[in-house]
Coordinates of C-alpha atoms and ligand atoms in Angstrom, one line a residue:
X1022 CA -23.1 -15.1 -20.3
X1023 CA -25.9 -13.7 -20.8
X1024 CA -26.3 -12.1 -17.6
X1025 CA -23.6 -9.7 -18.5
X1026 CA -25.4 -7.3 -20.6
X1027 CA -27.0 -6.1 -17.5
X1028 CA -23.2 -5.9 -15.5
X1029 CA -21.9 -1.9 -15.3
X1030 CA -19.1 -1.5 -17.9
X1031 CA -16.6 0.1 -16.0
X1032 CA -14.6 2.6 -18.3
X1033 CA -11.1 3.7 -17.9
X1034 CA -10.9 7.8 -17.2
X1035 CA -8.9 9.8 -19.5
X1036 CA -7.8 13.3 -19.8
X1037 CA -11.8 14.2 -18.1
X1038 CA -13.7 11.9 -19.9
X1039 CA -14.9 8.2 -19.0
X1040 CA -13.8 6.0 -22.1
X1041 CA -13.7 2.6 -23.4
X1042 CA -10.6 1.0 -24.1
X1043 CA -9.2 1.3 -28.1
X1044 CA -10.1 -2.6 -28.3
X1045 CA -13.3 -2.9 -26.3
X1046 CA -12.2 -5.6 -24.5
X1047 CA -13.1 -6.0 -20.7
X1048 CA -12.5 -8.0 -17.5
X1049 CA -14.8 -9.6 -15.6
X1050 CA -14.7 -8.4 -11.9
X1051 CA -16.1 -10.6 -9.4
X1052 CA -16.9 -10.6 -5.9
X1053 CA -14.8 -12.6 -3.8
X1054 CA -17.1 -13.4 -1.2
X1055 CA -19.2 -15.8 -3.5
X1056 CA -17.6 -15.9 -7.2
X1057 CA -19.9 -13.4 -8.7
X1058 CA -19.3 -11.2 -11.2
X1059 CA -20.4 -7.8 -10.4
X1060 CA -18.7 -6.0 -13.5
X1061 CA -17.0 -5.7 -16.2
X1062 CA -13.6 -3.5 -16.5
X1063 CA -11.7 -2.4 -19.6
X1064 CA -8.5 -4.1 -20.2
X1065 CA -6.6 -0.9 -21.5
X1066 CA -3.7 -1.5 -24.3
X1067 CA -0.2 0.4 -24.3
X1068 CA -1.9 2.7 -27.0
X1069 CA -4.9 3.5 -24.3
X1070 CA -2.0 4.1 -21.5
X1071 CA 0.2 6.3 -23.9
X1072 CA -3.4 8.1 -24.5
X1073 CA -3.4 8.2 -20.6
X1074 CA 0.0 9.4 -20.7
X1075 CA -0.3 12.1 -23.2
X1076 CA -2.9 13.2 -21.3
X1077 CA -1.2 14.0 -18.1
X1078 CA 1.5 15.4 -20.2
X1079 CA -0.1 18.2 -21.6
X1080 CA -2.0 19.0 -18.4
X1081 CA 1.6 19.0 -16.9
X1082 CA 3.5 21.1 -19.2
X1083 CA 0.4 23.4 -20.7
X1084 CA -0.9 24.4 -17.2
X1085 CA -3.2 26.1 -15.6
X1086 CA -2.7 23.2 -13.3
X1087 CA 1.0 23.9 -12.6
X1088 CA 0.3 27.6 -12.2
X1089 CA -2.8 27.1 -9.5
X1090 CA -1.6 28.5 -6.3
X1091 CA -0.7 26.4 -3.4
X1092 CA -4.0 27.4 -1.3
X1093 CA -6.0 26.6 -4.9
X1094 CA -4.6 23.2 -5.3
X1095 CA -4.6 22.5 -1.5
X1096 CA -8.8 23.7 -1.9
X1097 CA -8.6 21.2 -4.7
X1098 CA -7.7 18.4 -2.4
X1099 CA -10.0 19.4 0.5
X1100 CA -13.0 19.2 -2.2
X1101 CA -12.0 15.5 -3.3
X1102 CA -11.8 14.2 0.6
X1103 CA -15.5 16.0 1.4
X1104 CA -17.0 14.6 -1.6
X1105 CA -15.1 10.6 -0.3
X1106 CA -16.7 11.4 2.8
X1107 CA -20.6 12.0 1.4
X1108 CA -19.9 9.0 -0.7
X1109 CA -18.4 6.8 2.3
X1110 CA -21.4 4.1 2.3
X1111 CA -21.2 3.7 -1.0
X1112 CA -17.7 3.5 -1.5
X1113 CA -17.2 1.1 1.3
X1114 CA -19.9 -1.5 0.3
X1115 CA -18.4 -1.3 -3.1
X1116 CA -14.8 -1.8 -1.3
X1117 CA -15.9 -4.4 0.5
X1118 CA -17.9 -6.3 -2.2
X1119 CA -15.0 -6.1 -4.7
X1120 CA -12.2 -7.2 -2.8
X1121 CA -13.6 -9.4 0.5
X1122 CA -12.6 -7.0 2.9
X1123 CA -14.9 -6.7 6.0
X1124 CA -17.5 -3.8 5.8
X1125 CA -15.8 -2.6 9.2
X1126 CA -12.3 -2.4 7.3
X1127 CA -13.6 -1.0 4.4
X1128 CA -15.4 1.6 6.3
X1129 CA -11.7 2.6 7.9
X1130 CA -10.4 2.7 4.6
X1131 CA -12.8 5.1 2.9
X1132 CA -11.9 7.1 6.2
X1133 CA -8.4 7.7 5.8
X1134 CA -8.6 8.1 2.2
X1135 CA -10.7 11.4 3.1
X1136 CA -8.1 12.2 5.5
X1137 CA -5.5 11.6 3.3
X1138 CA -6.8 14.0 0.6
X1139 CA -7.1 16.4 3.4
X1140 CA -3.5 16.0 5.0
X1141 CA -2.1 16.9 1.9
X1142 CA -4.4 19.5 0.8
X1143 CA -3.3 20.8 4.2
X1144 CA 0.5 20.5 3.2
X1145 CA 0.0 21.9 -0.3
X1146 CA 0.8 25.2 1.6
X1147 CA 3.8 24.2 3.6
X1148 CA 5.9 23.2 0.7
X1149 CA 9.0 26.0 1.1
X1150 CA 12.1 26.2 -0.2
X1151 CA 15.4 27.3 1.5
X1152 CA 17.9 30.1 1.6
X1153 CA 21.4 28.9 1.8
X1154 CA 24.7 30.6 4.1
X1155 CA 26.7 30.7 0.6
X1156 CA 30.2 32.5 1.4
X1157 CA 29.8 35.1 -2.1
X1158 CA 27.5 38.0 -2.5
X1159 CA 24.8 36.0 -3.9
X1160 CA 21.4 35.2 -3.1
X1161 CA 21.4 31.1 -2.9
X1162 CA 17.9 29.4 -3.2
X1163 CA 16.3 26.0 -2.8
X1164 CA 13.3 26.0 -4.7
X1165 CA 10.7 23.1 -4.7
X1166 CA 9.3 22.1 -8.0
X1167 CA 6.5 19.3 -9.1
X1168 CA 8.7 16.5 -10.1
X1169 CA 6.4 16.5 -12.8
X1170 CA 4.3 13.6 -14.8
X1171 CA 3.6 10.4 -12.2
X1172 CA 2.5 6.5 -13.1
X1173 CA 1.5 5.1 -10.3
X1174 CA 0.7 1.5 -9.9
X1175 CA -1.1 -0.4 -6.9
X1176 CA -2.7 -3.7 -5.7
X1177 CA -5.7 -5.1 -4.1
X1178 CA -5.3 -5.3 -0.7
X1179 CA -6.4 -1.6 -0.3
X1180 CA -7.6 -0.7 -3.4
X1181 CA -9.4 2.7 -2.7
X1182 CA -6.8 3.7 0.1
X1183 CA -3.9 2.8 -2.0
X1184 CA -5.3 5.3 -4.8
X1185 CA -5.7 7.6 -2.2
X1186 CA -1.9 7.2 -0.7
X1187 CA -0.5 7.7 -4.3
X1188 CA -2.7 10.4 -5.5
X1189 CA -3.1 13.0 -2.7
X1190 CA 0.5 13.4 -2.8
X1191 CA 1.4 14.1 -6.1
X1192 CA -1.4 16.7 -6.6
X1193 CA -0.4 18.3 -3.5
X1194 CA 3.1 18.8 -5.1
X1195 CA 1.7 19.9 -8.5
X1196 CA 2.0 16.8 -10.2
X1197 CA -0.1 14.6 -12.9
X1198 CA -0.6 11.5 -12.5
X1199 CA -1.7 8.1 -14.7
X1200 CA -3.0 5.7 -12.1
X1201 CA -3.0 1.6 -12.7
X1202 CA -5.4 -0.4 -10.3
X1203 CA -4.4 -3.7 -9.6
X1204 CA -6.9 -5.8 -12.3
X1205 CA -9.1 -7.6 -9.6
X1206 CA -9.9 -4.6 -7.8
X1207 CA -10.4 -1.6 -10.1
X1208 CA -14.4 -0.7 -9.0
X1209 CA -13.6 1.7 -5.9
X1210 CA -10.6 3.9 -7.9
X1211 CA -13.1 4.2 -10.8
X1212 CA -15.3 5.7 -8.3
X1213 CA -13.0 8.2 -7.2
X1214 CA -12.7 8.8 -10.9
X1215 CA -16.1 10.1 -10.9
X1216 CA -15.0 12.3 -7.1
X1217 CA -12.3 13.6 -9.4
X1218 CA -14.6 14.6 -12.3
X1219 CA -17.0 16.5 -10.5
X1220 CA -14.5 18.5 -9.0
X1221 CA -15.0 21.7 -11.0
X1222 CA -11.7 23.2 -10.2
X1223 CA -9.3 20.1 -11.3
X1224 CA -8.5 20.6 -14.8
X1225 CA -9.0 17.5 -17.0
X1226 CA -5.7 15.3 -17.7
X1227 CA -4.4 15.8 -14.5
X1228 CA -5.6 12.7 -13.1
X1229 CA -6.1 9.9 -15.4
X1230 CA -6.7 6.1 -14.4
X1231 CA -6.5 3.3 -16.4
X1232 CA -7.1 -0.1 -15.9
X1233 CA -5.7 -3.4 -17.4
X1234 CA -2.8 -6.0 -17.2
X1235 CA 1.0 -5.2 -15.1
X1236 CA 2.8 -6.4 -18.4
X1237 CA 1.0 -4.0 -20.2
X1238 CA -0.6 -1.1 -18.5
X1239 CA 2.2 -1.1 -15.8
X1240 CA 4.9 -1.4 -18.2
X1241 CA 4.3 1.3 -20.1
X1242 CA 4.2 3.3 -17.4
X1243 CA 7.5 2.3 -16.0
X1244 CA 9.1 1.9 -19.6
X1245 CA 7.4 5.3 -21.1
X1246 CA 10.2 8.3 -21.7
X1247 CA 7.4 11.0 -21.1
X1248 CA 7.1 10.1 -17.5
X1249 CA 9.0 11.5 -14.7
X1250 CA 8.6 9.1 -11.6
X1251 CA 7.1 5.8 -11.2
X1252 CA 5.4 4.7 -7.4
X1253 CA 4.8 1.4 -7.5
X1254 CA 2.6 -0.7 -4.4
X1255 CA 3.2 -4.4 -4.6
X1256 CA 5.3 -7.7 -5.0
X1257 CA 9.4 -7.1 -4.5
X1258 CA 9.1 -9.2 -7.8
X1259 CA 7.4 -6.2 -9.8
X1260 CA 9.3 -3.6 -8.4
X1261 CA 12.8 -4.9 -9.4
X1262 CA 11.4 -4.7 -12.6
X1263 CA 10.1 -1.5 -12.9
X1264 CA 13.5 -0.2 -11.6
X1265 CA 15.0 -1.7 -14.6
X1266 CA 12.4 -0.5 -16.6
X1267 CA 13.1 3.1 -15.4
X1268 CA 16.6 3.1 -15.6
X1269 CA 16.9 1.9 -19.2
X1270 CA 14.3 4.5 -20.3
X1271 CA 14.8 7.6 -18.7
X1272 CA 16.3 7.7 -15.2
X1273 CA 13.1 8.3 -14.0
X1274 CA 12.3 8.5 -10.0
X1275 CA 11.4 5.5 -8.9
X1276 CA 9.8 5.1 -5.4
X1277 CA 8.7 1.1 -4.1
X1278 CA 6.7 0.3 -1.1
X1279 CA 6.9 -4.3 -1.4
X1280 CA 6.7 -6.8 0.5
X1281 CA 7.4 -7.9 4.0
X1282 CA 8.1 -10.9 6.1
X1283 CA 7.9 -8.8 9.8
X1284 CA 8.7 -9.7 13.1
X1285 CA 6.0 -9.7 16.2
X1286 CA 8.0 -10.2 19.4
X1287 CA 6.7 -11.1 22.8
X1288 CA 8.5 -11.2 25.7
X1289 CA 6.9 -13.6 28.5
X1290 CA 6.9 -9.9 30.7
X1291 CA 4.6 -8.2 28.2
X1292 CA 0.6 -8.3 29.1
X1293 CA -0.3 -11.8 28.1
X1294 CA -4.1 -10.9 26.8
X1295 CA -3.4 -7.9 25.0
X1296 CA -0.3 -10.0 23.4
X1297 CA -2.8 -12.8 22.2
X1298 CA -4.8 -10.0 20.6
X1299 CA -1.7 -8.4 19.1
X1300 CA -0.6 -11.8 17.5
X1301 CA -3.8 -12.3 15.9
X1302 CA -4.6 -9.1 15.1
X1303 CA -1.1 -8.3 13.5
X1304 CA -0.9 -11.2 11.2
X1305 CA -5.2 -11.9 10.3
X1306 CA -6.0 -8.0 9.9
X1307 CA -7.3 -7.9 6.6
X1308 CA -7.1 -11.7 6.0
X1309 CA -3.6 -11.2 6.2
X1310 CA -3.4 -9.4 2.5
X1311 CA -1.3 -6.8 4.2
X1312 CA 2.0 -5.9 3.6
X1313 CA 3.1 -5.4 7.3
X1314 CA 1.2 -8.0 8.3
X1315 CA 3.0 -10.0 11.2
X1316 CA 3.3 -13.3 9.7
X1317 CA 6.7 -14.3 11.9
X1318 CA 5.8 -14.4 15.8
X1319 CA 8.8 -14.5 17.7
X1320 CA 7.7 -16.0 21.4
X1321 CA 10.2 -16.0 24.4
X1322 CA 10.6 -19.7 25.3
X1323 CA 8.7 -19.5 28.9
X1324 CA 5.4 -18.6 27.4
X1325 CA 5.6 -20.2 24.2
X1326 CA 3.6 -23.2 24.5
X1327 CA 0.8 -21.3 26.7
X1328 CA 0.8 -18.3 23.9
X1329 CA 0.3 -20.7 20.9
X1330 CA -2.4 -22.4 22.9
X1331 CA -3.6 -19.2 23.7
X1332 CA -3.6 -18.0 19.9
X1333 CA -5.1 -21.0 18.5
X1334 CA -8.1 -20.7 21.3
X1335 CA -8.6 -17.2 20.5
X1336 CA -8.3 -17.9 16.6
X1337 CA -11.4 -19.8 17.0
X1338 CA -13.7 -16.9 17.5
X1339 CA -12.6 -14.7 14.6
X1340 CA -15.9 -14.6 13.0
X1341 CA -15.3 -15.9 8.7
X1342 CA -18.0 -14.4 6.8
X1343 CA -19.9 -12.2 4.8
X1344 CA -17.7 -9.1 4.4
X1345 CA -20.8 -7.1 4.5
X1346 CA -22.1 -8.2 7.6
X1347 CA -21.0 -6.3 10.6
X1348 CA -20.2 -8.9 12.6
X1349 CA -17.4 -10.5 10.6
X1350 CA -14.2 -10.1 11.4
X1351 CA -12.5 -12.0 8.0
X1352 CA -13.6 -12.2 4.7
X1353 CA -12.6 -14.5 1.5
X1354 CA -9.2 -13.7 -0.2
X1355 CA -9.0 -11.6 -3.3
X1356 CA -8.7 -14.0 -5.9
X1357 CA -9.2 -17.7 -6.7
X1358 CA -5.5 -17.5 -7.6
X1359 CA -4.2 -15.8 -4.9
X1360 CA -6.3 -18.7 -2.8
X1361 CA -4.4 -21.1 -4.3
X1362 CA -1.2 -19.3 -3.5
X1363 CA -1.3 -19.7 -0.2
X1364 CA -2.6 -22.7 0.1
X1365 CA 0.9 -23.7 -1.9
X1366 CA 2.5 -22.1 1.3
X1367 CA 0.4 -23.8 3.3
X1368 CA 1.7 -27.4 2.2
X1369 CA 5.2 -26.2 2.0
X1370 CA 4.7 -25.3 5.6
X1371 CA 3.9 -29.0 6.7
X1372 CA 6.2 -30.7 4.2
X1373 CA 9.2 -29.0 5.7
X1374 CA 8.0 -29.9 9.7
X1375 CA 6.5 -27.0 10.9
X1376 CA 3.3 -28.0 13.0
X1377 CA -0.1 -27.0 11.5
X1378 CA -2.2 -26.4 15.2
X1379 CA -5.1 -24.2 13.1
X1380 CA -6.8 -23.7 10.3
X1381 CA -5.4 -24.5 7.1
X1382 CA -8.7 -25.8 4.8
X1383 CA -11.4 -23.8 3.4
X1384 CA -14.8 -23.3 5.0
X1385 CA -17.3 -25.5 3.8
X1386 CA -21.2 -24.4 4.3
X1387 CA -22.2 -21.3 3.0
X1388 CA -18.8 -20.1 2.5
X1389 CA -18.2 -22.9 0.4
X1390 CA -19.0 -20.7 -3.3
X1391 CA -16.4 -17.8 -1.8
X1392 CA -12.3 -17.3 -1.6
X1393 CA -12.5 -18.6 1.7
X1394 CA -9.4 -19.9 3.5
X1395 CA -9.6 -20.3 7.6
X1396 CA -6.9 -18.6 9.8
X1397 CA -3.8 -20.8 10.0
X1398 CA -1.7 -21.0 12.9
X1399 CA 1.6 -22.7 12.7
X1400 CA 4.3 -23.9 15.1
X1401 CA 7.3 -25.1 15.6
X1402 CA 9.1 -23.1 12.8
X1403 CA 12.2 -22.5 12.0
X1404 CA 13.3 -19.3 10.7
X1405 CA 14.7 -21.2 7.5
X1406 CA 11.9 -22.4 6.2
X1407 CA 9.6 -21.2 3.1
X1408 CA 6.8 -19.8 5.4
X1409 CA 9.5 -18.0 7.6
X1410 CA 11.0 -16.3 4.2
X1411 CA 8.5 -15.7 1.8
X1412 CA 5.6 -13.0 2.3
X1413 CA 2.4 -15.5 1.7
X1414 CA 0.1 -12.6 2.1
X1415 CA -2.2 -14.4 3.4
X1416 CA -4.0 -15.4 6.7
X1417 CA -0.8 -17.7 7.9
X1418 CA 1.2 -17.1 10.7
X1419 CA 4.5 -18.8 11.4
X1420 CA 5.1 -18.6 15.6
X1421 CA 8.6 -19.3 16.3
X1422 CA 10.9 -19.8 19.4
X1423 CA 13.2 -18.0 21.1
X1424 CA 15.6 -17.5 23.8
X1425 CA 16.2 -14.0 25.5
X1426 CA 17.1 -10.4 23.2
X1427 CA 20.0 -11.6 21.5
X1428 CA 18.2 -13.8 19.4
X1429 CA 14.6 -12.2 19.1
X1430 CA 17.0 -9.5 17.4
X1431 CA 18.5 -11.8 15.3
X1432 CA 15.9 -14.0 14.1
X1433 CA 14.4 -10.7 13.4
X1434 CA 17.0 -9.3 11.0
X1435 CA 17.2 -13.1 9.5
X1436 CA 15.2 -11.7 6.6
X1437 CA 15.9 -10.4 3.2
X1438 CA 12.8 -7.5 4.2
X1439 CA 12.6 -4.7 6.2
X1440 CA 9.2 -3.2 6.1
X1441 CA 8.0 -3.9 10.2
X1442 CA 8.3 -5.6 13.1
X1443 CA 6.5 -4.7 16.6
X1444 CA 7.5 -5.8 20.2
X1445 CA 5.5 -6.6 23.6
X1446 CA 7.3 -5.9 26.5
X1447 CA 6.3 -3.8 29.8
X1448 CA 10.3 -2.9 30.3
X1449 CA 11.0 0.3 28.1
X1450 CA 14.6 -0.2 28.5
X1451 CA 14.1 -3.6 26.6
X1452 CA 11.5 -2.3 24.2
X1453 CA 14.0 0.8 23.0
X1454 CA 17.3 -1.9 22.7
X1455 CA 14.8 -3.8 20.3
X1456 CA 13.4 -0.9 18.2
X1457 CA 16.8 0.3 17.2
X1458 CA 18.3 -2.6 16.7
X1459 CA 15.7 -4.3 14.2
X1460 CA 16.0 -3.0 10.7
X1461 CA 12.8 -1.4 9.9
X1462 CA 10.7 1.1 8.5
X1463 CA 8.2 0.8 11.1
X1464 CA 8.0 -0.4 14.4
X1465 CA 5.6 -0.8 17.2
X1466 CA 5.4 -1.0 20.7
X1467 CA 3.5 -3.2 22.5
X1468 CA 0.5 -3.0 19.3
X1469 CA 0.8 -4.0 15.7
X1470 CA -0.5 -2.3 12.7
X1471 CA -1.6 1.2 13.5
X1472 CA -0.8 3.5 10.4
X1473 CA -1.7 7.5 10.2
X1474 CA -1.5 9.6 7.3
X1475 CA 0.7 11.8 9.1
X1476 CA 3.4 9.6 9.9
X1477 CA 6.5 7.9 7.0
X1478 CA 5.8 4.2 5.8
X1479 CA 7.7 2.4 3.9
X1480 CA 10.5 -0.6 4.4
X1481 CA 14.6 -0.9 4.2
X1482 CA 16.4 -3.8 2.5
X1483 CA 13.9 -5.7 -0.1
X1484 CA 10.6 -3.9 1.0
X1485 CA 11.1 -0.9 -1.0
X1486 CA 12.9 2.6 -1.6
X1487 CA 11.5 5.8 -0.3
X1488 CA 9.0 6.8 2.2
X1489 CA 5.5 7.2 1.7
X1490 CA 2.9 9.2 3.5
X1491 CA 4.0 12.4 6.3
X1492 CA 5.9 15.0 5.2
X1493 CA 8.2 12.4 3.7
X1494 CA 5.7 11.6 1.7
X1495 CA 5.4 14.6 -0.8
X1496 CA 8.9 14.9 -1.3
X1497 CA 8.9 12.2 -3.6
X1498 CA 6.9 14.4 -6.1
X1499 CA 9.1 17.5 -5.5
X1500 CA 12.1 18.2 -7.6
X1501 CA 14.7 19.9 -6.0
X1502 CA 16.1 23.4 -7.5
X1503 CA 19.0 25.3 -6.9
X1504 CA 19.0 29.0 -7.9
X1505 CA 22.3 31.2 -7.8
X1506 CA 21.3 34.6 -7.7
X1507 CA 24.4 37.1 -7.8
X1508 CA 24.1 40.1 -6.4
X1509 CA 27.5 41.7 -7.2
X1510 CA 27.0 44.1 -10.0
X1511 CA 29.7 44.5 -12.5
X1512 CA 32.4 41.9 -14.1
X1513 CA 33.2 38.9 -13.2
X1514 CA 36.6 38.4 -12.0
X1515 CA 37.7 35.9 -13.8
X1516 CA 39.0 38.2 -16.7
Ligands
LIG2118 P1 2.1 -7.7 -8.1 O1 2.3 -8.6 -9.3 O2 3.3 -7.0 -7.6 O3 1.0 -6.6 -8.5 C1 0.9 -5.3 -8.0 C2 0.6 -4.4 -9.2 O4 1.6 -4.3 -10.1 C3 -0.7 -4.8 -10.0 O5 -1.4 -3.7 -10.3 C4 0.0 -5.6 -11.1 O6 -0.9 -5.8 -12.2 C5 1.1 -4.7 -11.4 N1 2.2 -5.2 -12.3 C6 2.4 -6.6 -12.5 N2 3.5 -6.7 -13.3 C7 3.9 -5.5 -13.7 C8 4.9 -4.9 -14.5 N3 5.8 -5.7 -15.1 N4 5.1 -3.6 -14.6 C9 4.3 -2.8 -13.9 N5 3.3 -3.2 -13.1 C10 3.1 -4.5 -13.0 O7 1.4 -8.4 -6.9 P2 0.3 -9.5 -7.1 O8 0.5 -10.4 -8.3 O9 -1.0 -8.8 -7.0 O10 0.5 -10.3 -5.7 C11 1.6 -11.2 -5.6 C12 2.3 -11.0 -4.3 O11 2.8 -9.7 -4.2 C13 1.4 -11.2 -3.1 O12 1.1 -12.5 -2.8 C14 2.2 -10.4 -2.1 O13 3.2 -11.3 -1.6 C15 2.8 -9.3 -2.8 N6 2.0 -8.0 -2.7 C16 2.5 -7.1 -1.9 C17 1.8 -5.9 -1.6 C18 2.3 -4.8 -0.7 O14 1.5 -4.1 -0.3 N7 3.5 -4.7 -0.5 C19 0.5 -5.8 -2.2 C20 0.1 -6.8 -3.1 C21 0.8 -7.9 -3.3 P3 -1.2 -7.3 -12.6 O15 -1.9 -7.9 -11.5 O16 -2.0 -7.2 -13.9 O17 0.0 -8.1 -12.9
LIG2119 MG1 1.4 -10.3 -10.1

């Protein structure tokens, strides 16, 4: 303990300034990748978030935020994503050392966070409104208006980008926002705190962030009358109950991007190499901490037993290591807990018959002090089973059968989620029947995972409401407003 003297006391970042919490108390935060602890992060109370809260509040409703220009708030936005850029070394060893994720990754991340910043600083000037063909002698007006004051609560799988998907949006659109980290990951998002701060032109209260516990910190958010709209990243779990929150507050918007459980089909015409790579790459990407991650891989029966042979040869090479070393391809898993969460799946897997043909243990050696769980290949699944259903969010993938379109397309609607699903095929007549018939947000052809800024994300059925990112994506900040302007002078003819 007594080392922790010398650990960084992260603070939470309120209305400008860099604060403790009301009760002092902190978090340890460690480092995945060997049990560490690298800092220590306030654990904010409900009074702290209200504070929070307030904050963005006034900077809301007493301006000048509101009143900046377009052009001025879009500058605003250009200045955070240069700033993430001079900062990108830093902010991906940080990234990487606080949440396991390979240097590589983290280095993409940092990336688009810049270019998310600078997307919607770009779009900040193409919000417009609309004139509507009314039948009277009136002027009829859509106007676009900041939706207003914004909590916004992520998790750990992409801690800095995920700030940067929720923020850039709503500042773009006016807004304010009160930002919750997930509590294992809060070291990157008080970083772009600091970005924020030093930004002379973004008044102080406009963004706040504030770390601490779901039950609390997020409650509030989702519970608190004084804000208008609630994004929430994470578990389907959470989001259900922030959509009860909201409604038995105040109606406010509510927008959820949750889990997944998404189909990756191959067809025995697709390339076979490239499909290997596509399996593997769909489902281990980011240790498989990814909400699209391609956990169920549907395989046409001809190639089945060759393409989990394939996989599980390939699977070998996938370098587990030291997330800052450039060579490795898959770090440790966030959390101790989270470890132990999949693991659970991973004997509910071979208690219900599915084959386990890789992985499954934790690396001994010098991984032996990390989070470290080796990529898991199983097969022979059935689409009923525990790992078919539930998102393990993990580095597990389920490879199942199948027998021509028909049922690729139904095994991949046999889930209560909707966020992705891809398909390998070289016949574009096949690959568009699939795409429209699978229900979800996102789909690929013939690659898995690629995801731009500029483009919507988000799922149907169980993995969420709303669309994030695109043009979609800063409509969840605007209000709509419809303005009646009549321009027949004299009385009305109702009398
Ligand atoms: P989670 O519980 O949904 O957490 C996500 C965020 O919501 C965290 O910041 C969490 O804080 C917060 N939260 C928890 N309870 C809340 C509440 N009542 N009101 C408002 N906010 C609340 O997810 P998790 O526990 O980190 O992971 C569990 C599983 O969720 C994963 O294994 C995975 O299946 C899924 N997940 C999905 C995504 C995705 O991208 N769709 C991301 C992460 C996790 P606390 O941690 O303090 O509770
Ligand atoms: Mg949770």
């Amino acid at each position: 303990m007594a080392g922790k003297k010398n650990l960084e006391r992260l603070k939470l970042y309120i209305d400008g300034g860099f604060v403790e919490s009301e009760k002092g108390s902190t978090r340890d935060i460690y480092n995945p990748a060997n049990g560490q602890v690298i800092a220590l992060a306030q654990e904010a109370t409900v009074e702290d978030t209200r504070k929070a809260i307030r904050a963005a509040r006034k900077a809301f409703d007493q301006g000048p935020w509101h009143d900046y220009s377009a052009q001025r708030r879009g500058r605003v936005l250009f200045q955070v994503a240069e700033a993430i850029k001079r900062e990108k070394e830093k902010l991906a060893r940080l990234e990487s050392a606080n949440s396991g994720k390979p240097i590589v990754e983290a280095e993409f991340d940092v990336d688009d966070a810049a270019t998310c910043f600078e997307y919607y600083g770009g779009l900040a000037t193409k919000i417009t409104g609309d004139v509507n063909p009314v039948p009277d002698q009136a002027l009829s007006l859509t106007l676009k208006e900041p939706i207003g004051v914004c909590g916004q609560v992520i998790p750990w799988n992409y801690p800095l980008l995920m700030a940067a998907w929720k923020i850039a949006p709503a500042l773009a659109a006016g807004c304010a926002v009160v930002l919750k980290p997930a509590p294992a990951t809060p070291v990157t998002a008080l970083e772009l705190a600091k970005v924020f701060a030093a930004v002379e032109d973004l008044p102080k209260g406009v963004v706040n962030i504030v770390t601490g516990d779901g039950p609390v910190v997020g409650q509030e958010l989702a519970e608190s009358p004084l804000v208008n709209k609630v994004a929430f990243t994470g578990s389907t779990a959470v989001g259900r109950s922030i959509l009860k929150a909201a409604a038995e507050s105040n109606m406010k918007k509510v927008t959820l991007e949750l889990g997944g459980k998404s189909p990756n089909i191959f067809f025995a015409d697709a390339d076979f190499e490239a499909s290997i790579d596509g399996a593997l790459f769909g489902v281990f990407i980011n240790q498989g901490e990814v909400c699209s991650a391609g956990s169920r891989i549907l395989v046409e029966k001809p190639i089945y037993k060759k393409f989990v042979e394939a996989m599980s040869e390939k699977a070998k090479r996938i370098v587990l290591g030291d997330p800052l070393d450039r060579k490795t391809k898959m770090g440790p898993l966030v959390t101790s807990t989270h470890r132990e969460r999949v693991e659970g799946y991973i004997g509910a897997g071979r208690k219900e018959g599915a084959r386990l043909v890789l992985g499954g243990k934790r690396p001994g050696g010098k991984l032996a002090g990390g989070y470290f769980l080796e990529p898991t290949i199983f097969d022979q699944v059935n689409n009923q089973m525990r790992i078919a259903r539930e998102e393990i969010f993990g580095p597990v993938a389920a490879v199942i059968p199948f027998d021509g379109e028909k049922e690729a397309i139904e095994l991949a609607n046999d889930t209560p989620y909707g966020l992705a699903g891809a398909v390998w095929t070289r016949d574009i007549y096949r690959a568009f029947r699939i795409i429209k018939q699978v229900r979800a947000g996102i789909l690929w052809v013939n690659h898995m995972q690629p995801t731009y800024v500029e483009a919507p994300w988000g799922g149907y059925k169980m993995s969420g409401i709303g669309r994030e990112l695109g043009k979609y994506g800063i409509d969840n900040y605007l209000e709509v407003k419809q303005v009646h302007i009549n321009l027949n002078e004299g009385p009305i003819a109702w009398y």
